[in-house]
Tab-separated table of C-alpha atoms and ligand atoms in Angstrom:
chain	number	residue	atom	x	y	z
A	2	MET	CA	0.000	0.000	0.000
A	3	LYS	CA	1.257	3.484	-0.825
A	4	LEU	CA	1.539	4.914	2.637
A	5	ASN	CA	1.375	8.562	1.698
A	6	SER	CA	-2.062	8.023	0.260
A	7	ILE	CA	-3.476	7.460	3.763
A	8	ILE	CA	-5.130	10.457	5.372
A	9	VAL	CA	-6.183	10.470	9.014
A	10	LYS	CA	-9.261	12.649	9.517
A	11	LYS	CA	-10.415	13.615	12.987
A	12	PHE	CA	-13.883	14.897	13.813
A	13	GLY	CA	-14.478	16.834	17.025
A	14	GLY	CA	-17.498	16.804	19.307
A	15	THR	CA	-19.610	19.370	17.467
A	16	SER	CA	-18.867	17.674	14.151
A	17	VAL	CA	-20.479	14.459	15.432
A	18	GLY	CA	-22.894	16.222	17.788
A	19	SER	CA	-26.118	14.746	16.379
A	20	ILE	CA	-27.306	11.908	14.164
A	21	GLU	CA	-27.710	14.363	11.255
A	22	ARG	CA	-24.130	15.519	11.665
A	23	ILE	CA	-22.798	11.982	11.913
A	24	GLU	CA	-24.587	11.126	8.668
A	25	ALA	CA	-23.189	14.299	7.064
A	26	VAL	CA	-19.651	13.285	8.093
A	27	ALA	CA	-20.156	9.856	6.521
A	28	GLU	CA	-21.431	11.477	3.287
A	29	ARG	CA	-18.452	13.793	3.106
A	30	MET	CA	-15.951	11.029	3.814
A	31	ILE	CA	-17.484	8.874	1.098
A	32	LYS	CA	-16.833	11.687	-1.394
A	33	ASP	CA	-13.157	11.661	-0.343
A	34	ILE	CA	-13.005	7.893	-0.771
A	35	GLN	CA	-14.601	8.207	-4.202
A	36	ALA	CA	-11.931	10.783	-5.042
A	37	GLY	CA	-9.310	8.114	-4.325
A	38	GLN	CA	-8.310	8.797	-0.729
A	39	LYS	CA	-7.557	6.020	1.752
A	40	ILE	CA	-9.067	7.380	4.929
A	41	VAL	CA	-8.814	6.599	8.613
A	42	VAL	CA	-11.450	8.344	10.713
A	43	VAL	CA	-10.875	9.378	14.333
A	44	ALA	CA	-13.825	10.704	16.315
A	45	SER	CA	-14.455	12.441	19.617
A	46	ALA	CA	-17.509	11.933	21.776
A	47	MET	CA	-20.686	13.768	20.739
A	48	SER	CA	-20.509	17.364	21.986
A	49	GLY	CA	-21.380	17.753	25.655
A	50	GLU	CA	-21.056	14.034	26.312
A	51	THR	CA	-17.640	14.034	27.976
A	52	ASN	CA	-18.722	16.921	30.226
A	53	ARG	CA	-21.826	14.963	31.153
A	54	LEU	CA	-19.725	11.932	32.089
A	55	VAL	CA	-17.277	14.041	34.115
A	56	ALA	CA	-20.220	15.593	35.982
A	57	LEU	CA	-21.620	12.153	36.827
A	58	GLY	CA	-18.306	11.130	38.376
A	59	ASN	CA	-18.030	14.435	40.214
A	60	GLN	CA	-21.401	13.881	41.829
A	61	ILE	CA	-19.873	10.935	43.679
A	62	ASP	CA	-16.367	12.297	44.303
A	63	PRO	CA	-15.033	15.424	42.615
A	64	ASN	CA	-11.503	14.572	43.756
A	65	TYR	CA	-11.392	11.041	42.396
A	66	ARG	CA	-8.938	10.452	39.577
A	67	GLY	CA	-7.791	7.020	38.491
A	68	LEU	CA	-8.663	3.972	36.487
A	69	ALA	CA	-12.431	4.184	36.939
A	70	TYR	CA	-12.493	7.869	35.967
A	71	ASP	CA	-10.780	7.105	32.677
A	72	MET	CA	-13.096	4.211	31.939
A	73	LEU	CA	-16.036	6.524	32.606
A	74	VAL	CA	-14.955	9.483	30.489
A	75	ALA	CA	-13.642	7.366	27.604
A	76	SER	CA	-17.057	5.838	27.025
A	77	GLY	CA	-18.418	8.743	24.966
A	78	GLU	CA	-16.147	7.914	22.030
A	79	GLN	CA	-17.424	4.339	21.907
A	80	VAL	CA	-20.867	5.667	21.054
A	81	SER	CA	-19.798	8.099	18.345
A	82	ILE	CA	-17.539	5.670	16.474
A	83	ALA	CA	-20.219	2.977	16.503
A	84	LEU	CA	-22.768	5.458	15.121
A	85	LEU	CA	-20.344	6.602	12.432
A	86	ALA	CA	-19.685	3.010	11.417
A	87	ILE	CA	-23.425	2.388	11.141
A	88	ALA	CA	-23.739	5.500	8.943
A	89	PHE	CA	-21.004	4.198	6.599
A	90	GLU	CA	-22.495	0.727	6.445
A	91	LYS	CA	-25.961	2.106	5.668
A	92	ARG	CA	-24.393	3.730	2.605
A	93	GLY	CA	-22.866	0.485	1.426
A	94	TYR	CA	-19.338	1.092	2.729
A	95	ARG	CA	-17.765	-1.360	5.136
A	96	ALA	CA	-16.496	0.251	8.333
A	97	LYS	CA	-15.088	-1.000	11.622
A	98	PRO	CA	-15.280	0.961	14.858
A	99	LEU	CA	-12.106	0.448	16.885
A	100	LEU	CA	-11.439	1.066	20.553
A	101	ALA	CA	-7.868	1.642	21.692
A	102	TYR	CA	-7.370	-1.918	22.940
A	103	GLN	CA	-8.504	-3.384	19.614
A	104	LEU	CA	-6.135	-1.205	17.667
A	105	GLY	CA	-3.198	-1.159	20.059
A	106	ILE	CA	-2.851	2.425	21.252
A	107	GLU	CA	-0.488	1.799	24.141
A	108	THR	CA	0.024	4.439	26.811
A	109	ASP	CA	1.571	4.852	30.236
A	110	ASN	CA	-0.765	4.606	33.204
A	111	LEU	CA	-0.934	8.257	34.163
A	112	TYR	CA	-4.718	8.252	34.257
A	113	SER	CA	-6.559	11.221	32.746
A	114	LYS	CA	-3.368	12.504	31.128
A	115	ALA	CA	-1.742	9.423	29.696
A	116	ARG	CA	0.927	9.651	27.014
A	117	ILE	CA	1.041	7.405	24.002
A	118	HIS	CA	4.043	5.064	23.896
A	119	LYS	CA	3.236	3.121	20.798
A	120	ILE	CA	0.551	2.611	18.191
A	121	LYS	CA	0.307	-0.627	16.292
A	122	THR	CA	-0.612	-0.165	12.667
A	123	GLU	CA	-1.286	-3.727	11.458
A	124	VAL	CA	-4.995	-3.696	12.254
A	125	ILE	CA	-5.578	-0.482	10.357
A	126	GLU	CA	-3.387	-1.479	7.440
A	127	ASN	CA	-5.227	-4.791	7.094
A	128	LEU	CA	-8.602	-3.070	7.179
A	129	LEU	CA	-7.532	-0.547	4.552
A	130	ARG	CA	-6.255	-3.346	2.350
A	131	GLU	CA	-9.708	-4.940	2.542
A	132	ASN	CA	-11.408	-1.603	1.842
A	133	VAL	CA	-12.895	-1.377	5.307
A	134	ILE	CA	-12.952	2.127	6.823
A	135	PRO	CA	-11.277	2.162	10.252
A	136	VAL	CA	-13.214	4.427	12.637
A	137	VAL	CA	-11.017	4.980	15.674
A	138	ALA	CA	-12.066	6.192	19.121
A	139	GLY	CA	-10.111	9.332	19.955
A	140	PHE	CA	-8.939	10.308	23.433
A	141	GLN	CA	-8.333	6.782	24.761
A	142	GLY	CA	-5.503	4.311	25.108
A	143	VAL	CA	-4.655	1.183	27.090
A	144	ASP	CA	-1.913	0.731	29.627
A	145	GLU	CA	0.245	-2.372	29.919
A	146	ASN	CA	-2.375	-4.064	32.089
A	147	MET	CA	-5.083	-3.440	29.484
A	148	ASN	CA	-6.765	-0.752	31.570
A	149	ILE	CA	-8.417	2.058	29.643
A	150	THR	CA	-6.555	5.374	29.877
A	151	THR	CA	-7.375	8.837	28.516
A	152	LEU	CA	-5.075	11.455	27.052
A	153	GLY	CA	-6.461	14.617	28.679
A	154	ARG	CA	-9.375	16.807	27.586
A	155	GLY	CA	-9.248	17.545	23.897
A	156	GLY	CA	-7.015	14.495	23.427
A	157	SER	CA	-8.653	13.118	20.273
A	158	ASP	CA	-6.469	15.487	18.250
A	159	THR	CA	-3.478	13.674	19.710
A	160	THR	CA	-4.890	10.265	18.790
A	161	ALA	CA	-5.260	11.475	15.200
A	162	VAL	CA	-1.827	13.029	14.775
A	163	ALA	CA	-0.097	10.126	16.557
A	164	LEU	CA	-1.894	7.706	14.270
A	165	ALA	CA	-0.863	9.706	11.201
A	166	ALA	CA	2.740	9.627	12.449
A	167	ALA	CA	2.595	5.873	13.084
A	168	LEU	CA	1.160	5.257	9.613
A	169	GLY	CA	3.787	7.479	8.020
A	170	ALA	CA	1.148	9.852	6.634
A	171	PRO	CA	2.495	13.305	5.720
A	172	ASP	CA	-0.534	15.212	6.985
A	173	CYS	CA	-3.478	14.934	9.316
A	174	GLU	CA	-6.822	16.671	8.945
A	175	ILE	CA	-8.575	18.035	12.026
A	176	TYR	CA	-12.191	18.831	11.233
A	177	THR	CA	-13.813	21.185	13.714
A	178	ASP	CA	-16.452	23.865	14.185
A	179	VAL	CA	-14.302	26.796	13.004
A	180	PRO	CA	-13.111	27.188	9.383
A	181	LYS	CA	-9.557	28.166	10.365
A	182	VAL	CA	-7.374	28.901	13.328
A	183	PHE	CA	-7.962	32.582	14.128
A	184	THR	CA	-5.732	35.271	15.635
A	185	ALA	CA	-7.837	34.827	18.809
A	186	ASP	CA	-10.831	32.745	19.804
A	187	PRO	CA	-13.579	34.239	17.609
A	188	ARG	CA	-16.098	33.576	20.385
A	189	LEU	CA	-14.238	36.028	22.615
A	190	VAL	CA	-12.779	38.461	20.088
A	191	PRO	CA	-15.280	39.256	17.341
A	192	LYS	CA	-12.620	40.976	15.209
A	193	ALA	CA	-10.365	37.881	15.144
A	194	LYS	CA	-8.869	37.167	11.718
A	195	GLU	CA	-8.332	33.868	9.951
A	196	VAL	CA	-4.747	32.630	9.697
A	197	ASP	CA	-3.617	30.530	6.720
A	198	LYS	CA	-0.397	29.133	8.162
A	199	LEU	CA	1.120	28.887	11.628
A	200	SER	CA	4.385	27.379	12.784
A	201	PHE	CA	4.358	24.325	15.033
A	202	GLU	CA	6.060	26.441	17.657
A	203	GLU	CA	3.398	29.142	17.687
A	204	MET	CA	0.590	26.609	17.686
A	205	MET	CA	2.264	24.782	20.574
A	206	GLU	CA	2.358	27.980	22.599
A	207	MET	CA	-1.261	28.710	21.722
A	208	ALA	CA	-2.324	25.229	22.763
A	209	SER	CA	-0.343	25.293	25.986
A	210	LEU	CA	-1.690	28.738	26.871
A	211	GLY	CA	-5.295	27.683	26.596
A	212	SER	CA	-6.435	27.863	22.990
A	213	LYS	CA	-8.749	24.910	22.689
A	214	VAL	CA	-8.439	24.486	18.988
A	215	LEU	CA	-5.723	21.802	19.165
A	216	HIS	CA	-4.544	19.556	22.001
A	217	ILE	CA	-0.932	20.442	22.790
A	218	ARG	CA	0.415	16.913	22.464
A	219	SER	CA	-0.962	16.686	18.933
A	220	VAL	CA	1.126	19.691	17.910
A	221	GLU	CA	4.216	18.320	19.658
A	222	ILE	CA	3.849	15.008	17.862
A	223	GLY	CA	3.223	16.778	14.542
A	224	ALA	CA	6.401	18.805	14.991
A	225	LYS	CA	8.483	15.827	16.055
A	226	HIS	CA	7.344	13.445	13.341
A	227	ASN	CA	6.838	16.016	10.614
A	228	VAL	CA	3.103	15.543	10.235
A	229	ARG	CA	1.607	18.779	8.917
A	230	ILE	CA	-1.733	19.498	10.587
A	231	HIS	CA	-4.618	20.879	8.568
A	232	VAL	CA	-7.312	22.434	10.805
A	233	ARG	CA	-10.517	22.882	8.811
A	234	SER	CA	-14.270	23.118	9.022
A	235	THR	CA	-16.604	20.149	9.086
A	236	PHE	CA	-19.329	22.328	7.649
A	237	GLU	CA	-17.449	24.048	4.794
A	238	THR	CA	-15.207	22.554	2.139
A	239	ARG	CA	-12.679	25.373	1.792
A	240	GLU	CA	-9.071	25.025	2.868
A	241	GLY	CA	-8.355	25.628	6.549
A	242	THR	CA	-5.164	26.532	8.441
A	243	TRP	CA	-1.938	24.588	7.995
A	244	ILE	CA	0.375	24.049	10.950
A	245	VAL	CA	3.812	23.634	9.425
A	246	PRO	CA	7.541	23.973	10.227
A	247	GLU	CA	8.622	27.589	10.754
A	248	GLY	CA	10.819	27.544	7.645
A	249	GLU	CA	7.743	27.193	5.421
A	250	ILE	CA	6.341	30.540	6.543
A	251	MET	CA	7.659	33.536	4.673
A	252	GLU	CA	6.714	36.345	7.006
A	253	ASN	CA	6.100	36.326	10.711
A	254	PRO	CA	4.092	39.071	12.364
A	255	VAL	CA	5.486	40.223	15.714
A	256	VAL	CA	2.379	38.962	17.448
A	257	SER	CA	0.400	36.291	15.630
A	258	SER	CA	-2.271	35.585	18.229
A	259	VAL	CA	-3.898	36.523	21.502
A	260	THR	CA	-4.799	33.453	23.532
A	261	HIS	CA	-6.855	33.148	26.680
A	262	ASP	CA	-7.385	30.429	29.233
A	263	PRO	CA	-10.395	30.827	31.480
A	264	ASN	CA	-9.539	27.637	33.386
A	265	THR	CA	-6.796	29.062	35.534
A	266	VAL	CA	-6.494	28.731	39.292
A	267	VAL	CA	-3.918	30.510	41.418
A	268	ILE	CA	-2.808	28.898	44.655
A	269	LYS	CA	-1.054	30.970	47.282
A	270	LEU	CA	0.842	29.419	50.174
A	271	ASN	CA	2.106	31.471	53.090
A	272	PRO	CA	4.544	30.869	54.681
A	273	VAL	CA	6.334	27.935	53.062
A	274	PRO	CA	9.462	26.417	54.605
A	275	ALA	CA	12.568	28.432	53.694
A	276	GLY	CA	15.029	27.051	51.162
A	277	THR	CA	14.457	24.963	48.097
A	278	ASP	CA	13.840	21.489	49.586
A	279	PHE	CA	10.161	22.112	50.080
A	280	LEU	CA	9.736	23.474	46.545
A	281	ALA	CA	11.613	20.529	45.089
A	282	GLU	CA	9.408	18.049	46.963
A	283	LEU	CA	6.182	19.832	46.022
A	284	PHE	CA	6.956	20.184	42.330
A	285	GLU	CA	8.370	16.686	42.069
A	286	LYS	CA	5.205	15.190	43.556
A	287	LEU	CA	2.995	17.277	41.291
A	288	ALA	CA	5.023	16.261	38.255
A	289	ALA	CA	4.759	12.595	39.238
A	290	ARG	CA	0.963	12.949	39.081
A	291	GLY	CA	1.238	14.664	35.704
A	292	VAL	CA	0.285	18.118	36.977
A	293	SER	CA	2.187	20.810	35.191
A	294	ILE	CA	2.621	23.988	37.109
A	295	ASP	CA	2.292	26.992	35.004
A	296	ILE	CA	3.521	30.220	36.534
A	297	ILE	CA	5.464	30.255	39.795
A	298	THR	CA	6.458	33.232	41.908
A	299	GLN	CA	8.169	33.328	45.219
A	300	SER	CA	8.464	36.311	47.498
A	301	GLN	CA	9.522	37.199	50.974
A	302	SER	CA	7.183	38.742	53.541
A	303	GLU	CA	7.565	39.524	57.232
A	304	HIS	CA	6.008	36.091	57.895
A	305	GLY	CA	8.550	34.254	55.739
A	306	GLN	CA	8.642	32.875	52.227
A	307	ARG	CA	5.489	33.067	50.131
A	308	LEU	CA	4.708	30.988	47.091
A	309	ALA	CA	2.117	31.467	44.371
A	310	PHE	CA	1.574	29.305	41.314
A	311	SER	CA	-1.094	28.616	38.760
A	312	VAL	CA	-2.567	25.354	37.520
A	313	THR	CA	-5.538	24.505	35.329
A	314	VAL	CA	-8.956	23.990	36.913
A	315	GLU	CA	-8.774	20.373	35.776
A	316	ASP	CA	-5.595	19.796	37.748
A	317	LEU	CA	-6.976	21.305	40.940
A	318	PRO	CA	-8.163	18.024	42.529
A	319	LEU	CA	-4.751	16.393	42.018
A	320	THR	CA	-2.939	19.543	43.147
A	321	ASN	CA	-4.997	19.678	46.349
A	322	LYS	CA	-4.216	16.042	47.049
A	323	VAL	CA	-0.484	16.651	46.719
A	324	LEU	CA	-0.690	19.807	48.841
A	325	ASP	CA	-2.518	17.874	51.565
A	326	GLU	CA	0.363	15.402	51.555
A	327	VAL	CA	3.281	17.828	51.572
A	328	LEU	CA	1.711	20.377	53.888
A	329	PHE	CA	0.551	17.678	56.277
A	330	SER	CA	0.758	18.953	59.853
A	331	GLN	CA	2.391	22.234	58.792
A	332	LYS	CA	0.745	25.546	59.544
A	333	VAL	CA	0.519	27.097	56.122
A	334	GLU	CA	-2.225	29.375	54.888
A	335	ARG	CA	-3.543	28.090	51.572
A	336	ILE	CA	-5.596	30.422	49.379
A	337	THR	CA	-7.196	29.160	46.173
A	338	MET	CA	-8.185	31.915	43.745
A	339	ASP	CA	-10.412	30.310	41.175
A	340	LYS	CA	-11.951	33.145	39.198
A	341	MET	CA	-8.739	33.683	37.254
A	342	ALA	CA	-7.852	33.709	33.566
A	343	LYS	CA	-4.618	33.766	31.673
A	344	ILE	CA	-4.157	36.103	28.765
A	345	SER	CA	-1.189	35.780	26.401
A	346	VAL	CA	0.263	37.243	23.244
A	347	ILE	CA	2.293	34.901	21.055
A	348	GLY	CA	4.489	35.356	18.006
A	349	VAL	CA	7.796	34.024	16.714
A	350	GLY	CA	8.408	37.536	15.338
A	351	MET	CA	8.784	38.732	18.955
A	352	ARG	CA	12.304	37.333	18.982
A	353	ASN	CA	13.522	40.221	16.852
A	354	HIS	CA	11.234	42.959	18.118
A	355	PRO	CA	11.785	44.476	21.542
A	356	GLY	CA	9.030	46.439	23.245
A	357	VAL	CA	6.230	43.881	23.111
A	358	ALA	CA	6.172	43.507	26.897
A	359	ALA	CA	5.981	47.273	27.334
A	360	ARG	CA	2.959	47.511	25.054
A	361	PHE	CA	1.346	44.483	26.684
A	362	PHE	CA	1.481	46.008	30.171
A	363	GLN	CA	0.510	49.480	28.911
A	364	VAL	CA	-2.695	48.031	27.500
A	365	LEU	CA	-3.576	46.254	30.737
A	366	ALA	CA	-2.771	49.413	32.736
A	367	GLN	CA	-4.927	51.581	30.443
A	368	GLN	CA	-7.787	49.148	30.907
A	369	GLY	CA	-7.287	49.169	34.688
A	370	ILE	CA	-6.759	45.407	34.759
A	371	PRO	CA	-4.711	44.149	37.733
A	372	VAL	CA	-2.086	41.502	36.971
A	373	HIS	CA	-1.604	38.654	39.486
A	374	LEU	CA	1.185	36.596	37.896
A	375	VAL	CA	3.351	37.048	34.819
A	376	THR	CA	5.538	34.846	32.689
A	377	THR	CA	7.422	35.366	29.440
A	378	SER	CA	9.444	33.385	26.939
A	379	GLU	CA	11.153	34.268	23.678
A	380	ILE	CA	7.872	34.066	21.806
A	381	LYS	CA	5.147	34.824	24.355
A	382	ILE	CA	4.033	36.997	27.275
A	383	SER	CA	1.314	35.780	29.655
A	384	ALA	CA	-0.448	37.337	32.604
A	385	VAL	CA	-2.947	35.940	35.065
A	386	ILE	CA	-5.838	38.377	35.539
A	387	ASP	CA	-9.368	38.291	36.989
A	388	SER	CA	-11.608	36.264	34.699
A	389	ASP	CA	-14.266	38.964	34.526
A	390	ARG	CA	-11.723	41.180	32.721
A	391	MET	CA	-10.578	38.526	30.260
A	392	LYS	CA	-12.761	39.717	27.390
A	393	ASP	CA	-11.664	43.359	27.743
A	394	ALA	CA	-8.015	42.369	27.906
A	395	ALA	CA	-8.219	40.048	24.907
A	396	ASN	CA	-9.997	42.576	22.692
A	397	ALA	CA	-7.726	45.471	23.675
A	398	LEU	CA	-4.525	43.453	23.122
A	399	HIS	CA	-5.829	42.121	19.812
A	400	SER	CA	-6.402	45.641	18.626
A	401	VAL	CA	-3.115	47.131	19.871
A	402	PHE	CA	-1.071	44.402	18.190
A	403	ASP	CA	-2.778	45.143	14.836
A	404	LEU	CA	-4.611	41.875	14.601
A	405	ASP	CA	-8.180	43.181	14.185
A	406	SER	CA	-9.856	42.219	10.923
A	407	GLY	CA	-9.775	45.147	8.563
A	408	SER	CA	-6.564	46.453	10.211
A	409	ASN	CA	-4.354	45.394	7.288
B	519	LIG	P1	-13.509	20.031	18.660
B	519	LIG	O1	-14.678	19.566	19.445
B	519	LIG	O2	-13.731	20.007	17.178
B	519	LIG	O3	-12.234	19.377	19.064
B	519	LIG	P2	-12.820	22.351	20.217
B	519	LIG	O4	-13.968	22.983	20.913
B	519	LIG	O5	-11.897	21.491	20.988
B	519	LIG	O6	-13.393	21.572	18.952
B	519	LIG	O7	-11.947	23.468	19.477
B	519	LIG	C1	-12.554	24.391	18.594
B	519	LIG	C2	-12.874	25.669	19.340
B	519	LIG	O8	-11.646	26.281	19.715
B	519	LIG	C3	-13.577	26.735	18.526
B	519	LIG	O9	-14.973	26.565	18.535
B	519	LIG	C4	-13.130	28.027	19.198
B	519	LIG	O10	-14.106	28.567	20.044
B	519	LIG	C5	-11.934	27.622	20.048
B	519	LIG	N1	-10.751	28.432	19.792
B	519	LIG	C6	-9.940	28.945	20.757
B	519	LIG	N2	-8.966	29.659	20.223
B	519	LIG	C7	-9.136	29.621	18.885
B	519	LIG	C8	-8.412	30.177	17.792
B	519	LIG	N3	-7.333	30.936	17.971
B	519	LIG	N4	-8.865	29.919	16.535
B	519	LIG	C9	-9.956	29.145	16.341
B	519	LIG	N5	-10.681	28.600	17.342
B	519	LIG	C10	-10.276	28.823	18.607
B	520	LIG	N1	-14.153	13.820	24.165
B	520	LIG	C1	-12.914	14.301	24.757
B	520	LIG	C2	-13.132	15.652	25.411
B	520	LIG	O1	-14.220	16.196	25.376
B	520	LIG	C3	-11.782	14.309	23.797
B	520	LIG	C4	-11.887	15.323	22.676
B	520	LIG	O2	-12.931	15.942	22.454
B	520	LIG	O3	-10.878	15.500	21.977
B	520	LIG	O4	-12.226	16.173	25.987
B	521	LIG	MG1	-10.912	19.699	20.650
């Protein structure tokens, strides 16, 4: 089989959100097959379903994470792939829905944020050879004991790109409810503009700073294995946005996007034991549970050393568990600030243009928006602010960095 003729196509929750939409996906895919493509379909759960499952679990124990949680939340994908397969079969095309254990998507056992170790390709290759459409459940894997694992919210993108990499496919199509990647989330910034091409690096920053459009691991895998990612609409046929190596982009604007993350929590601890041993223990334990700490600041007060850091809302239960362990029997004030958001500007062009930080903080000052935590890298600046000011900040920054539609 000519490997580069295989295209992995992933459909997100909204794209398979109803029976009508599932049938429309099948119709569209059949057109691609008739045009000569060998396709592998990856699907997410129907929109709202994963949230519903999470809420069911939370009703019993909001702090539980582990094997049963992953089995629970992975079940939405089983429904959507079975329905898609039925839609193909009704149209006279043979299709096989595949769960991770049937296909061989092997992961570690870090439940609810597992990482893929290996994907076996024989099953898919055999199906394609027999003209059967593989319809793969996104988001899930199996650990070495055959327990179901999940890859983190939004993880179906990662299933798709990892599968494309394993199959040696040069690109991967991510079908979603927006026609392109925009300079900001169009739901928050009405003047957001469509972008035709973005570098892996910029998209990685966007994903890690909260833009939902692609799961961060999918972009990392794309970059590492040279799988170009095409983000496009399920509801329109026009070309979407290509995520490609930086060298393929001719011109880089200083700032290419404004990204927000409403799911930010700041935790303040005061006082923490002096020195670095405590910090090392805390961050090591959090890392072992797969919690990545975002922004960290340390300061000195008359009561001793203070620590503040941010995590995602999703990681709060695990973070609290670890804090209970390491702070056990110590008198430390713990404040959780949950109505926080992170706002960031990103652009590889920033490397060669000083003054971005100055403009960033001027805008927030003009808007009277207090900043709680800050972090920067070569290609981004982020600040944690109150979530009720997120929309103002995003729109003002978008405008100041010349991203508004109609601005050029
Ligand atoms: P899917 O269910 O298809 O995986 P997601 O909801 O995960 O879709 O991602 C698509 C959503 O990402 C869009 O509806 C949009 O609101 C949001 N989004 C955030 N930032 C951006 C951006 N810069 N460009 C496009 N969409 C964005
Ligand atoms: N269904 C999962 C979620 O809602 C995975 C995905 O949509 O990519 O997070
Ligand atoms: Mg998604």
